CSV table of C-alpha atoms and ligand atoms in Angstrom, one decimal:
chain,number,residue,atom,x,y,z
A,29,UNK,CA,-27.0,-26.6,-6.0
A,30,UNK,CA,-26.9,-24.7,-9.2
A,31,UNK,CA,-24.6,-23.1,-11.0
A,32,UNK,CA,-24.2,-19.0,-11.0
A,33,UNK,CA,-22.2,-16.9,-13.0
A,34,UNK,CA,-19.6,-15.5,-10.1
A,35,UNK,CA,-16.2,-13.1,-9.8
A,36,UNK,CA,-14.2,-15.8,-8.2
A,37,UNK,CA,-10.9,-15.8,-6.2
A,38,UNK,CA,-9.0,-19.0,-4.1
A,39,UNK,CA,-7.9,-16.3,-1.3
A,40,UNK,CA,-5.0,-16.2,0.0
A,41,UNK,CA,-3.3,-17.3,-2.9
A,42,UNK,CA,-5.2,-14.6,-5.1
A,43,UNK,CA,-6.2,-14.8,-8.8
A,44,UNK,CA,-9.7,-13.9,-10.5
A,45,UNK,CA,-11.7,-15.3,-13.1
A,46,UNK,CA,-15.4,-14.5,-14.0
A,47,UNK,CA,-17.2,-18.0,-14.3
A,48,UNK,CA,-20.1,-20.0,-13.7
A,49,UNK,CA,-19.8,-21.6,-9.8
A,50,UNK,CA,-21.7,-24.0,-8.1
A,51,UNK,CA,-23.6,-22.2,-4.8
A,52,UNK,CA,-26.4,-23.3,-2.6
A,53,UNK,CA,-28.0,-20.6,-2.3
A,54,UNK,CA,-31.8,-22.1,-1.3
A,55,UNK,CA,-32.8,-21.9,2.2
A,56,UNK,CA,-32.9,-18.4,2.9
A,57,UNK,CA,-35.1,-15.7,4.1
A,58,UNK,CA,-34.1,-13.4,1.1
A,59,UNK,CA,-33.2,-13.9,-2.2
A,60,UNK,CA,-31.0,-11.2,-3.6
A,61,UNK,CA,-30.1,-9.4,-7.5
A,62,UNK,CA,-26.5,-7.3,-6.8
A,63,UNK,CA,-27.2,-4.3,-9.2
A,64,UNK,CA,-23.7,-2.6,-8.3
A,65,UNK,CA,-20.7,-4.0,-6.3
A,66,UNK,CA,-17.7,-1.6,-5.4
A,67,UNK,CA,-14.0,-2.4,-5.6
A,68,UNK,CA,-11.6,-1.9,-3.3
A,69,UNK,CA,-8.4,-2.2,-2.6
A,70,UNK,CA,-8.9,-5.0,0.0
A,71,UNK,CA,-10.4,-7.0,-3.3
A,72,UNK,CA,-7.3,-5.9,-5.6
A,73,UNK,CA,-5.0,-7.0,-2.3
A,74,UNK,CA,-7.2,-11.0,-2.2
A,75,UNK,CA,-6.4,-10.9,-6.1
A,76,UNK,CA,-2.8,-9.6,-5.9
A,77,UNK,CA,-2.6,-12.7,-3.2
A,78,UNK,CA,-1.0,-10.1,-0.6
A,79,UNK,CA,-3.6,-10.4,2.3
A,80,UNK,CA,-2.5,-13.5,3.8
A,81,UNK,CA,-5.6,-12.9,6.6
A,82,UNK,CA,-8.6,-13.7,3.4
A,83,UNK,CA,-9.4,-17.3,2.9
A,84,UNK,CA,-12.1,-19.6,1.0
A,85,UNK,CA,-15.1,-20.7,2.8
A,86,UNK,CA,-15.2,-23.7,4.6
A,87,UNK,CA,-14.8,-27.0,1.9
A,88,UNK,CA,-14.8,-24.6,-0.9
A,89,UNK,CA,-12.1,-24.5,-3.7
A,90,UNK,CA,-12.4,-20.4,-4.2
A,91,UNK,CA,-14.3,-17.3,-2.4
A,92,UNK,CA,-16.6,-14.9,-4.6
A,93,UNK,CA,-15.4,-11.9,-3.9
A,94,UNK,CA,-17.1,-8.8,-3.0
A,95,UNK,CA,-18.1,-6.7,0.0
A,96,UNK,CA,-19.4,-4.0,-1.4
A,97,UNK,CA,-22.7,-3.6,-2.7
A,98,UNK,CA,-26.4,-2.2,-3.2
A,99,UNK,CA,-28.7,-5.7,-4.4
A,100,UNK,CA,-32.3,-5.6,-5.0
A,101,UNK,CA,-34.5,-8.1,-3.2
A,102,UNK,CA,-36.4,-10.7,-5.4
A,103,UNK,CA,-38.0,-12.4,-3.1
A,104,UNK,CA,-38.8,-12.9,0.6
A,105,UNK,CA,-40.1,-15.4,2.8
A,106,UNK,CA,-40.5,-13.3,6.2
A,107,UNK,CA,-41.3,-9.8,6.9
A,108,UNK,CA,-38.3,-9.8,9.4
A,109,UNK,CA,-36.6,-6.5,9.7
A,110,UNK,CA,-39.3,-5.3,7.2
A,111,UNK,CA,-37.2,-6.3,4.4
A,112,UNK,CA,-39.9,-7.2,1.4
A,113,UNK,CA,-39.7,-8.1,-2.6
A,114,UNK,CA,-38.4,-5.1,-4.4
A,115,UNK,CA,-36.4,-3.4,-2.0
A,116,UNK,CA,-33.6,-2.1,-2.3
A,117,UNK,CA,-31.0,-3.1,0.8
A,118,UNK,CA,-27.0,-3.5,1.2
A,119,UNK,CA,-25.8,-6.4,2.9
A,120,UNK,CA,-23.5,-6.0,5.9
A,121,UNK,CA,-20.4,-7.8,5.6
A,122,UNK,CA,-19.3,-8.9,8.8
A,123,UNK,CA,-21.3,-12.2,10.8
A,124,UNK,CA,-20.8,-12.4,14.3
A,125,UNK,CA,-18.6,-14.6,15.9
A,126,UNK,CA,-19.7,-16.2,19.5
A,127,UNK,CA,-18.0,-13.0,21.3
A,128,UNK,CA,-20.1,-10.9,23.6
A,129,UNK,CA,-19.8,-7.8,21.2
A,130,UNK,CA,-20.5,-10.0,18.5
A,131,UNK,CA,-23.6,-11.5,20.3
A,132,UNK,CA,-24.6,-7.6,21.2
A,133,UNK,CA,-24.5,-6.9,17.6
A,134,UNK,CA,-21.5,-5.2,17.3
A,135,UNK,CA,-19.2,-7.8,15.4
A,136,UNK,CA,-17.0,-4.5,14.4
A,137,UNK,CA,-15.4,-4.9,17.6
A,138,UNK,CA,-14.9,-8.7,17.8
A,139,UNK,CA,-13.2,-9.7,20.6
A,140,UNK,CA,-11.8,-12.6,19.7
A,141,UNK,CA,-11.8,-12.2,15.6
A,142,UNK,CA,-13.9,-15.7,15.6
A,143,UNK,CA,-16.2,-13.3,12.8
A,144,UNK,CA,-16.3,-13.7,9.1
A,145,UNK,CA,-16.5,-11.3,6.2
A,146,UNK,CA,-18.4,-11.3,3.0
A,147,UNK,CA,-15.8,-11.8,-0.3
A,148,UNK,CA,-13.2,-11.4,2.8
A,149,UNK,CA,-12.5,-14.4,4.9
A,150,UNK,CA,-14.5,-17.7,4.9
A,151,UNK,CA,-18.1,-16.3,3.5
A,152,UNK,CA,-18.6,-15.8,0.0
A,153,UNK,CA,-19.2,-12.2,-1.2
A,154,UNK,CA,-21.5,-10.3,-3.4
A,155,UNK,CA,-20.2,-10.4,-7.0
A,156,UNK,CA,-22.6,-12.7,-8.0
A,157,UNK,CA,-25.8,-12.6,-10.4
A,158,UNK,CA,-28.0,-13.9,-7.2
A,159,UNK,CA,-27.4,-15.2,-3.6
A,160,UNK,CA,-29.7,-15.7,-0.5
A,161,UNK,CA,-29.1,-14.2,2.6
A,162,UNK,CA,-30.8,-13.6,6.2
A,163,UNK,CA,-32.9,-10.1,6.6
A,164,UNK,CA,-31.0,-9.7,10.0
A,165,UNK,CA,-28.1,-8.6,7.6
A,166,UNK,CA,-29.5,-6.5,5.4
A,167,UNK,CA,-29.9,-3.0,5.2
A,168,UNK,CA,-32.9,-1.3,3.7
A,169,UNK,CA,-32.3,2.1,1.8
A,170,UNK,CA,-35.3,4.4,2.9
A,171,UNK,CA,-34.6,6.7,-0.1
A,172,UNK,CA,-34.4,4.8,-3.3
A,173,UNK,CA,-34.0,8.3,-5.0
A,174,UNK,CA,-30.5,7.8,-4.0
A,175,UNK,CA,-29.9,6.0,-6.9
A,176,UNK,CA,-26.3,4.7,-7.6
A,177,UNK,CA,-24.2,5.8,-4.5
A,178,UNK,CA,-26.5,4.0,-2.3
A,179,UNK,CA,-23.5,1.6,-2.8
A,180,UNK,CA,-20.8,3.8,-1.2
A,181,UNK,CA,-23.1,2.7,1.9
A,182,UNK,CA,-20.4,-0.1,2.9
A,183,UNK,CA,-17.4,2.4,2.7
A,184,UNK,CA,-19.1,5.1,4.8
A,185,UNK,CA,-20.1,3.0,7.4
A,186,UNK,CA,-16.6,2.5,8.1
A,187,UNK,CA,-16.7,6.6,8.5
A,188,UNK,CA,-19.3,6.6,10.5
A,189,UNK,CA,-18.3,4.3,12.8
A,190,UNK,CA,-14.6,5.9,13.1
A,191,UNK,CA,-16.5,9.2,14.0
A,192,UNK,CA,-18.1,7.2,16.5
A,193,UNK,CA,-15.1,6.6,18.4
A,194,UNK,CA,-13.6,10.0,17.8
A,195,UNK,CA,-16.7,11.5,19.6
A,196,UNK,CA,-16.6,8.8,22.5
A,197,UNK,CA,-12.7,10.0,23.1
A,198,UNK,CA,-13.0,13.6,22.1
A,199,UNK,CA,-14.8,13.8,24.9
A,200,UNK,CA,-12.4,13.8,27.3
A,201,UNK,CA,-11.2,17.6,27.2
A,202,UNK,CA,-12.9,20.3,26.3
A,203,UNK,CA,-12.6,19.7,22.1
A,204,UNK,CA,-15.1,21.7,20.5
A,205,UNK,CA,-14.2,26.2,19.8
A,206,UNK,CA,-15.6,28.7,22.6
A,207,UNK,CA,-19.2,28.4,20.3
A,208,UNK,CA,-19.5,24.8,20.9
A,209,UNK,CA,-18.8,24.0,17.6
A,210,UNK,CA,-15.8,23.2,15.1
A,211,UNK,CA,-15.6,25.9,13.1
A,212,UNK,CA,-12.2,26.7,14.6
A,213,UNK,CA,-11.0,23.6,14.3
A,214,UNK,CA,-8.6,21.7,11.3
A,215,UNK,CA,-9.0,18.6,10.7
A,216,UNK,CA,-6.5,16.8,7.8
A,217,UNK,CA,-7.3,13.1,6.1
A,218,UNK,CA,-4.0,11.9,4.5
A,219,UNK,CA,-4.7,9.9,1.4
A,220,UNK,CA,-7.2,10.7,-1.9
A,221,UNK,CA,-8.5,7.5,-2.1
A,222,UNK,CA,-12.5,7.1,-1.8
A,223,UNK,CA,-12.3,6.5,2.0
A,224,UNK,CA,-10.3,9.9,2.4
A,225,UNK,CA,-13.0,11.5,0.4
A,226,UNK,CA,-15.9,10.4,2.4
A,227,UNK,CA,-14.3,10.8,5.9
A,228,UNK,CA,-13.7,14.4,4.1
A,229,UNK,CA,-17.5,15.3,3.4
A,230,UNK,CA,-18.0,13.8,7.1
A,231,UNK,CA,-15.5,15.9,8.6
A,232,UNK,CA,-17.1,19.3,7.0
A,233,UNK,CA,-20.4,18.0,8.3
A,234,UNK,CA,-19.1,18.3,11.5
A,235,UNK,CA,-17.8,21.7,11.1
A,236,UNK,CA,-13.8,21.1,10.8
A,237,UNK,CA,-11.9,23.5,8.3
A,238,UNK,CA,-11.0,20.0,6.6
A,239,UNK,CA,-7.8,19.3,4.4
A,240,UNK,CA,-7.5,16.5,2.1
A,241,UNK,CA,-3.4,15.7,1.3
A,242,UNK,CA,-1.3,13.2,-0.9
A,243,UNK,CA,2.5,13.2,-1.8
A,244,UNK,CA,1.4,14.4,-5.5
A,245,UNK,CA,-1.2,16.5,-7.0
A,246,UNK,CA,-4.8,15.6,-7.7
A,247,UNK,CA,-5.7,14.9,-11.4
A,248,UNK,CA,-9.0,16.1,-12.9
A,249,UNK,CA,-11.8,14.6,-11.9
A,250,UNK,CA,-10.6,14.2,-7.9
A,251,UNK,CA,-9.9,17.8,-8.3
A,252,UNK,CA,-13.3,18.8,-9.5
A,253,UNK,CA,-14.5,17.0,-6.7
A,254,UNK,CA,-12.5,19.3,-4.5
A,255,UNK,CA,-13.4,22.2,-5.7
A,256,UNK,CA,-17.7,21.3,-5.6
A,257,UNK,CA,-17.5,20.1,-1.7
A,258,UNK,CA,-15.5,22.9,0.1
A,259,UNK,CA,-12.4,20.4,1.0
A,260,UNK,CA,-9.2,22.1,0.4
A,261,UNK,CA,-6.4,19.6,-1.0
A,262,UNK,CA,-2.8,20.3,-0.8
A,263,UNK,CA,0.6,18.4,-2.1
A,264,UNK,CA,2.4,18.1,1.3
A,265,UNK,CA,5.7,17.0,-0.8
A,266,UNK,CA,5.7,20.7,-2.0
A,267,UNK,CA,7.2,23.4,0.3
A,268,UNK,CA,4.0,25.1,1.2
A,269,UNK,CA,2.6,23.7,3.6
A,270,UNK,CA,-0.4,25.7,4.6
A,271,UNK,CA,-1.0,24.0,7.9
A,272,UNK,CA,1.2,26.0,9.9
A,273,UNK,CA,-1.4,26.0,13.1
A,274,UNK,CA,-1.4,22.3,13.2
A,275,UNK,CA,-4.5,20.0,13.3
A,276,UNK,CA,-7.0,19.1,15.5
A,277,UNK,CA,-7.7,16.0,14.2
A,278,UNK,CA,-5.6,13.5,11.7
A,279,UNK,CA,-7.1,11.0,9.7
A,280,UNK,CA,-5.2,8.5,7.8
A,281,UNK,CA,-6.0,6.5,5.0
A,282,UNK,CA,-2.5,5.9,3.9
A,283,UNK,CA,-1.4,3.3,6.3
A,284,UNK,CA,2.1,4.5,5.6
A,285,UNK,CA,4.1,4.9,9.2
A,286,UNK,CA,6.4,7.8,7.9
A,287,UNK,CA,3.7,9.3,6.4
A,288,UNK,CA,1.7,9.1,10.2
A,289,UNK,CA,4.2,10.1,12.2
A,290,UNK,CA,4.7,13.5,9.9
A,291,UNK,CA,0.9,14.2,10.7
A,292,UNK,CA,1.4,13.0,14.1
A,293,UNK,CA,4.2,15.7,15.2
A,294,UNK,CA,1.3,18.5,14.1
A,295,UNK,CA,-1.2,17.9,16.1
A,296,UNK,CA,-2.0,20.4,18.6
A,297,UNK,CA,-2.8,19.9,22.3
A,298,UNK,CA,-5.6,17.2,23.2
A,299,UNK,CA,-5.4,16.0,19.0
A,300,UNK,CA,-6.7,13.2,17.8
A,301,UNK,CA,-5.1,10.6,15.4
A,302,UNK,CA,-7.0,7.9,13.6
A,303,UNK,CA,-5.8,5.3,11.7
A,304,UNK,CA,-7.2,3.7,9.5
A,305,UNK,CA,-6.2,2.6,6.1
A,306,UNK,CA,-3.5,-0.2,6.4
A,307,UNK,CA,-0.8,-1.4,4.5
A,308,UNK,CA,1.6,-4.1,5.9
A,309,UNK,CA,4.0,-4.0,3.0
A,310,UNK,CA,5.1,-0.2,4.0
A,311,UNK,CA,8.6,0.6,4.9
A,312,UNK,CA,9.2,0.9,8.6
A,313,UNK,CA,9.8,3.8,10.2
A,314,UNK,CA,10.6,5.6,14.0
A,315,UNK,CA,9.3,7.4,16.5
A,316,UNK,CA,12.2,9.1,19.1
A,317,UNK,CA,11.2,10.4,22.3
A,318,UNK,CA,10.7,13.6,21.6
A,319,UNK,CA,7.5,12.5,19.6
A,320,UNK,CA,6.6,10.5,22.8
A,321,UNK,CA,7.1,13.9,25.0
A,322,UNK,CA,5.1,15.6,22.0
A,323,UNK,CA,2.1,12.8,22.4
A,324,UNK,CA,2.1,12.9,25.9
A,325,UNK,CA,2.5,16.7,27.0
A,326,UNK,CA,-0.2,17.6,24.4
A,327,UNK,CA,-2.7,14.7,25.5
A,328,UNK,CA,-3.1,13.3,22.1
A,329,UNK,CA,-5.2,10.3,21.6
A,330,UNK,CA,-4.4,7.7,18.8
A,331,UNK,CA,-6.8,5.5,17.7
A,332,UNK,CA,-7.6,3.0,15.4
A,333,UNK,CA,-11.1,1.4,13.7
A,334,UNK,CA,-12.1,-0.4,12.1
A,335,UNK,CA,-15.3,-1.3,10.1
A,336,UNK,CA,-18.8,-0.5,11.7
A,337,UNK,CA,-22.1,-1.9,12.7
A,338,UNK,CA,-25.7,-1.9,11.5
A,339,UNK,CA,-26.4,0.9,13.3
A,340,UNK,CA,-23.5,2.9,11.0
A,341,UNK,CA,-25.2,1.2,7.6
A,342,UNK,CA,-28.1,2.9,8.8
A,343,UNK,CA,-26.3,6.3,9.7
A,344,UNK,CA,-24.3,5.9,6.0
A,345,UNK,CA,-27.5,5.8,4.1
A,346,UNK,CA,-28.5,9.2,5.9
A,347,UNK,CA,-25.8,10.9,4.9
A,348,UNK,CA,-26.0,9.6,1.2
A,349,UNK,CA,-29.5,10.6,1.4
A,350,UNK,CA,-28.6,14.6,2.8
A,351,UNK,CA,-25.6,14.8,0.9
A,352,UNK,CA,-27.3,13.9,-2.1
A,353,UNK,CA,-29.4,16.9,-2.0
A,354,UNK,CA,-26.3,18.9,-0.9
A,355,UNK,CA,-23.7,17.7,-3.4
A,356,UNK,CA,-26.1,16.7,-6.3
A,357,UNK,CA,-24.0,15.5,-9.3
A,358,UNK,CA,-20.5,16.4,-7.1
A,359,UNK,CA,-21.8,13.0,-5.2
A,360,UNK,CA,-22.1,11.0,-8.2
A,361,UNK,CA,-19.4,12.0,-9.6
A,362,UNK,CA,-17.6,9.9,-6.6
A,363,UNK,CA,-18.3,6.5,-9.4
A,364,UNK,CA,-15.9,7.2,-11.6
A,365,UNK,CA,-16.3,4.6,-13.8
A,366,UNK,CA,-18.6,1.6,-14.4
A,367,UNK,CA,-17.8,-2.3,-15.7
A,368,UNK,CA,-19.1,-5.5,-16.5
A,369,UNK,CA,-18.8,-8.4,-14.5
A,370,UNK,CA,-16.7,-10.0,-17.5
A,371,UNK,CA,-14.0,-7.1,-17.1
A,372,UNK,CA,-11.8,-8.6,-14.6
A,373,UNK,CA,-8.5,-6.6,-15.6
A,374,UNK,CA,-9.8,-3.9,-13.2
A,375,UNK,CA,-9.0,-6.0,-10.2
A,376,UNK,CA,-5.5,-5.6,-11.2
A,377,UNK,CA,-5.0,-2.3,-13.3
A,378,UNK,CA,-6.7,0.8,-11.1
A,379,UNK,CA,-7.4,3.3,-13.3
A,380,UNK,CA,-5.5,6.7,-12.1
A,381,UNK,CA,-8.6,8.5,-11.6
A,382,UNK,CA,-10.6,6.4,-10.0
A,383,UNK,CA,-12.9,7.3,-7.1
A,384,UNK,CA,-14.8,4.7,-6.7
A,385,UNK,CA,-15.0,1.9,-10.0
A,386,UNK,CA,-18.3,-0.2,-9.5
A,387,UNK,CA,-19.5,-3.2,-11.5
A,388,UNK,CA,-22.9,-3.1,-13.1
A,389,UNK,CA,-24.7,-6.1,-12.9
A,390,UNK,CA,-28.1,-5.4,-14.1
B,413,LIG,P1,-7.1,3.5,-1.7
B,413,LIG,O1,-7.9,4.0,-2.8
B,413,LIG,O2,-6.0,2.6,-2.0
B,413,LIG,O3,-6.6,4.8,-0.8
B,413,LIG,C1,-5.3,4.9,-0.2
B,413,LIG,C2,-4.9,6.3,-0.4
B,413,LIG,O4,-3.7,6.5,0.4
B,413,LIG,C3,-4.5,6.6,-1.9
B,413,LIG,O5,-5.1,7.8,-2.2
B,413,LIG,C4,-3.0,6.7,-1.9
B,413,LIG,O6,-2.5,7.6,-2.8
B,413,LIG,C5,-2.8,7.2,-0.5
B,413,LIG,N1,-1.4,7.1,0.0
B,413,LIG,C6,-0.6,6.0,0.0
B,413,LIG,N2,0.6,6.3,0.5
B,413,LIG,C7,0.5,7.6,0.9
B,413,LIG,C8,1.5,8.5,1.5
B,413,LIG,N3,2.7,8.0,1.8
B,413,LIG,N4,1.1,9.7,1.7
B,413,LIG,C9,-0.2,10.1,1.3
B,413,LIG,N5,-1.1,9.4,0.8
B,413,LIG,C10,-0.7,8.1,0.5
B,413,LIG,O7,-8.0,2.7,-0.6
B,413,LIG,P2,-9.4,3.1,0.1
B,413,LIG,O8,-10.4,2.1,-0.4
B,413,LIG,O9,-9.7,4.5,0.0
B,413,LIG,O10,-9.0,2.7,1.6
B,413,LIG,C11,-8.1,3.4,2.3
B,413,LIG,C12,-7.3,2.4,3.3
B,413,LIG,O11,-8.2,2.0,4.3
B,413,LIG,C13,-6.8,1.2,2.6
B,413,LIG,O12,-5.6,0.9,3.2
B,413,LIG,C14,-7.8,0.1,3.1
B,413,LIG,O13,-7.2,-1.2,3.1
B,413,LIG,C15,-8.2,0.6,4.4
B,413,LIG,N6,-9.5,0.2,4.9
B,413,LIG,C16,-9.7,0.2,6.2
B,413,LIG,C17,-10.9,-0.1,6.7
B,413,LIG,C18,-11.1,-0.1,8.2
B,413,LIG,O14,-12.2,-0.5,8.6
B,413,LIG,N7,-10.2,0.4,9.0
B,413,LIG,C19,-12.0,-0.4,5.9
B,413,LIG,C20,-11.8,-0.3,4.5
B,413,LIG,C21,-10.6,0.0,4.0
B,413,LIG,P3,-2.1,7.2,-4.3
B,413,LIG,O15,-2.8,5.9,-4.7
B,413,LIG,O16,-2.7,8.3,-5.1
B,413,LIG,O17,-0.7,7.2,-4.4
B,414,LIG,ZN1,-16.6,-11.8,18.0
């Protein structure tokens, strides 16, 4: 046991504190330097004490936080999953349970939530200066060029694997345009946060005329953003709404149920709704049964997801790597802001324009 200088929680009560914390971390294939960790709002919900589902590993007094990250390995004891010194790899965040879609590798759809989560619930996260893991959960970044937003790989996969299921249920009618494609198609993601972003840029990769919408305006920066990808934003507060048509597809981000059932009521016949951004604290509201006519004679499909396997790491880090080259700086741009480990307020003052905040550990 040593001691290592940590971003520290005691989940679910919340609070955080940057401080020296005794770890074992010997014993394990691969040792591990975080060079960037992402914040989210799940880590500003452990903090705020408001996700009663996080809690501290096993006989430990607090949880380091952290789920998302790009590390640098410093040392390896096996060539497993061809993971070597000086790589760079993310580590996954969820470790299977004893489920048989756990034991199949696909812990994202845990059958009996027996799983744990990095910086989540019972394993201790990445916002550490070093910490061991095993190569089986680690994900190896073919393109190093990538450079910083190989650490918007954890976010994406979520993406990836929520376009997953919208293919497996698309298919059941006929969903594509007369071509084959989507060009036809409209696809809106409620929210501006940086999941709504990145299931944006996935969305235009499949070919959707894609919206991006919030009950206010966009400042600066997310505008700019706008503007260099080809999403169009709108303020659907205001009275002009330019989705007249409806939408094919409905992604939300806000997990706000008056909010969902607005988006809901504008899909068009065999539309999809996913949902995916939650937020438990959100006012209730109704559905009457003309939505339920509405869902039914249109065949809509609602579905929710939620975070995503290796194989969607792998698929995240491919479309960082192509949308690299496609967006260029418009990608970076994504990290709005960089801090130090010591800087703890940002766990509980977001800063109006942020993307994506990330803490620089190197
Ligand atoms: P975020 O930055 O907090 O994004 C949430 C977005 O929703 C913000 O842009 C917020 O807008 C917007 N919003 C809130 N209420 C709204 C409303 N009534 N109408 C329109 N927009 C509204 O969080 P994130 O990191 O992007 O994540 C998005 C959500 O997904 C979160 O709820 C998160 O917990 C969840 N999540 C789910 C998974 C999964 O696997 N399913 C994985 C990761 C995260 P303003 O802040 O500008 O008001
Ligand atoms: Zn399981």
């Amino acid at each position: 046991m040593a001691k290592y200088n940590s971003i520290l929680t005691n989940a679910p009560e919340g609070g955080v504190s940057y401080e020296k914390f005794e770890l074992d971390i010997s014993g394990f294939e691969v040792n591990l330097k975080p060079l960037l960790t992402g914040i989210c709002g799940t880590d500003r919900g452990i903090v705020y004490g408001s996700l009663p589902f996080a809690y501290n590993p096993h006989g430990s007094s607090r949880l380091v936080l952290g789920h998302e990250s790009l590390c640098r390995v410093t040392d390896a004891s096996s060539n497993n999953f061809g993971i070597k010194k000086g790589d760079y790899v993310i580590p996954m965040v969820r470790r299977p349970g004893k489920c048989l879609n756990c034991l199949a590798g696909r812990s994202d759809n845990c059958s009996d939530g027996d799983k744990h989560e990095a910086g989540i619930t019972g394993l201790h996260g990445f916002m550490r200066e070093e910490f061991g893991d095993s190569a089986e959960y680690l994900v190896k970044v073919p393109d190093p060029e990538i450079g910083d937003v190989a650490v918007l790989t954890e976010p994406l996969k979520n993406v990836c694997k929520a376009f997953e299921v919208f293919d497996t249920v698309s298919r059941k009618s006929i969903f594509t345009d007369s071509a084959g494609t989507y060009h036809e198609k409209k696809s809106v993601v409620v929210g501006t946060g940086s999941e709504a972003f990145l299931f944006a840029l996935k969305s235009i990769d499949y070919g959707f005329q894609t919206y991006i919408t919030n009950r206010h305006g966009l400042d600066d920066v997310k505008d700019e953003f706008v503007q260099k990808t080809g999403m169009n934003f709108y303020d659907y507060s205001s009275s002009v709404e330019p989705e007249k048509d409806g939408f094919d597809l409905a992604i939300d981000t806000s997990g706000d149920p008056s909010t969902i059932f607005r988006f809901l009521r504008k899909l068009n016949n065999n539309g999809i709704l996913v949902l995916f951004g939650t937020n438990g604290k959100a006012p209730p509201a109704n559905l009457d049964g003309s939505d339920i006519d509405h869902i039914i004679e249109r065949n809509i499909a609602v579905i929710g997801s939620v975070d995503g396997a290796r194989i969607h790491y792998e698929k995240a880090l491919q479309d960082l790597t192509r949308w690299r080259y496609q967006y260029g700086s418009a990608l970076q741009s994504m990290i709005t802001d960089k801090v130090s480990p010591e800087d703890t307020q940002i766990f509980t003052k977001k800063p109006s324009d942020e993307i994506k905040t990330v803490i620089d550990w190197s």
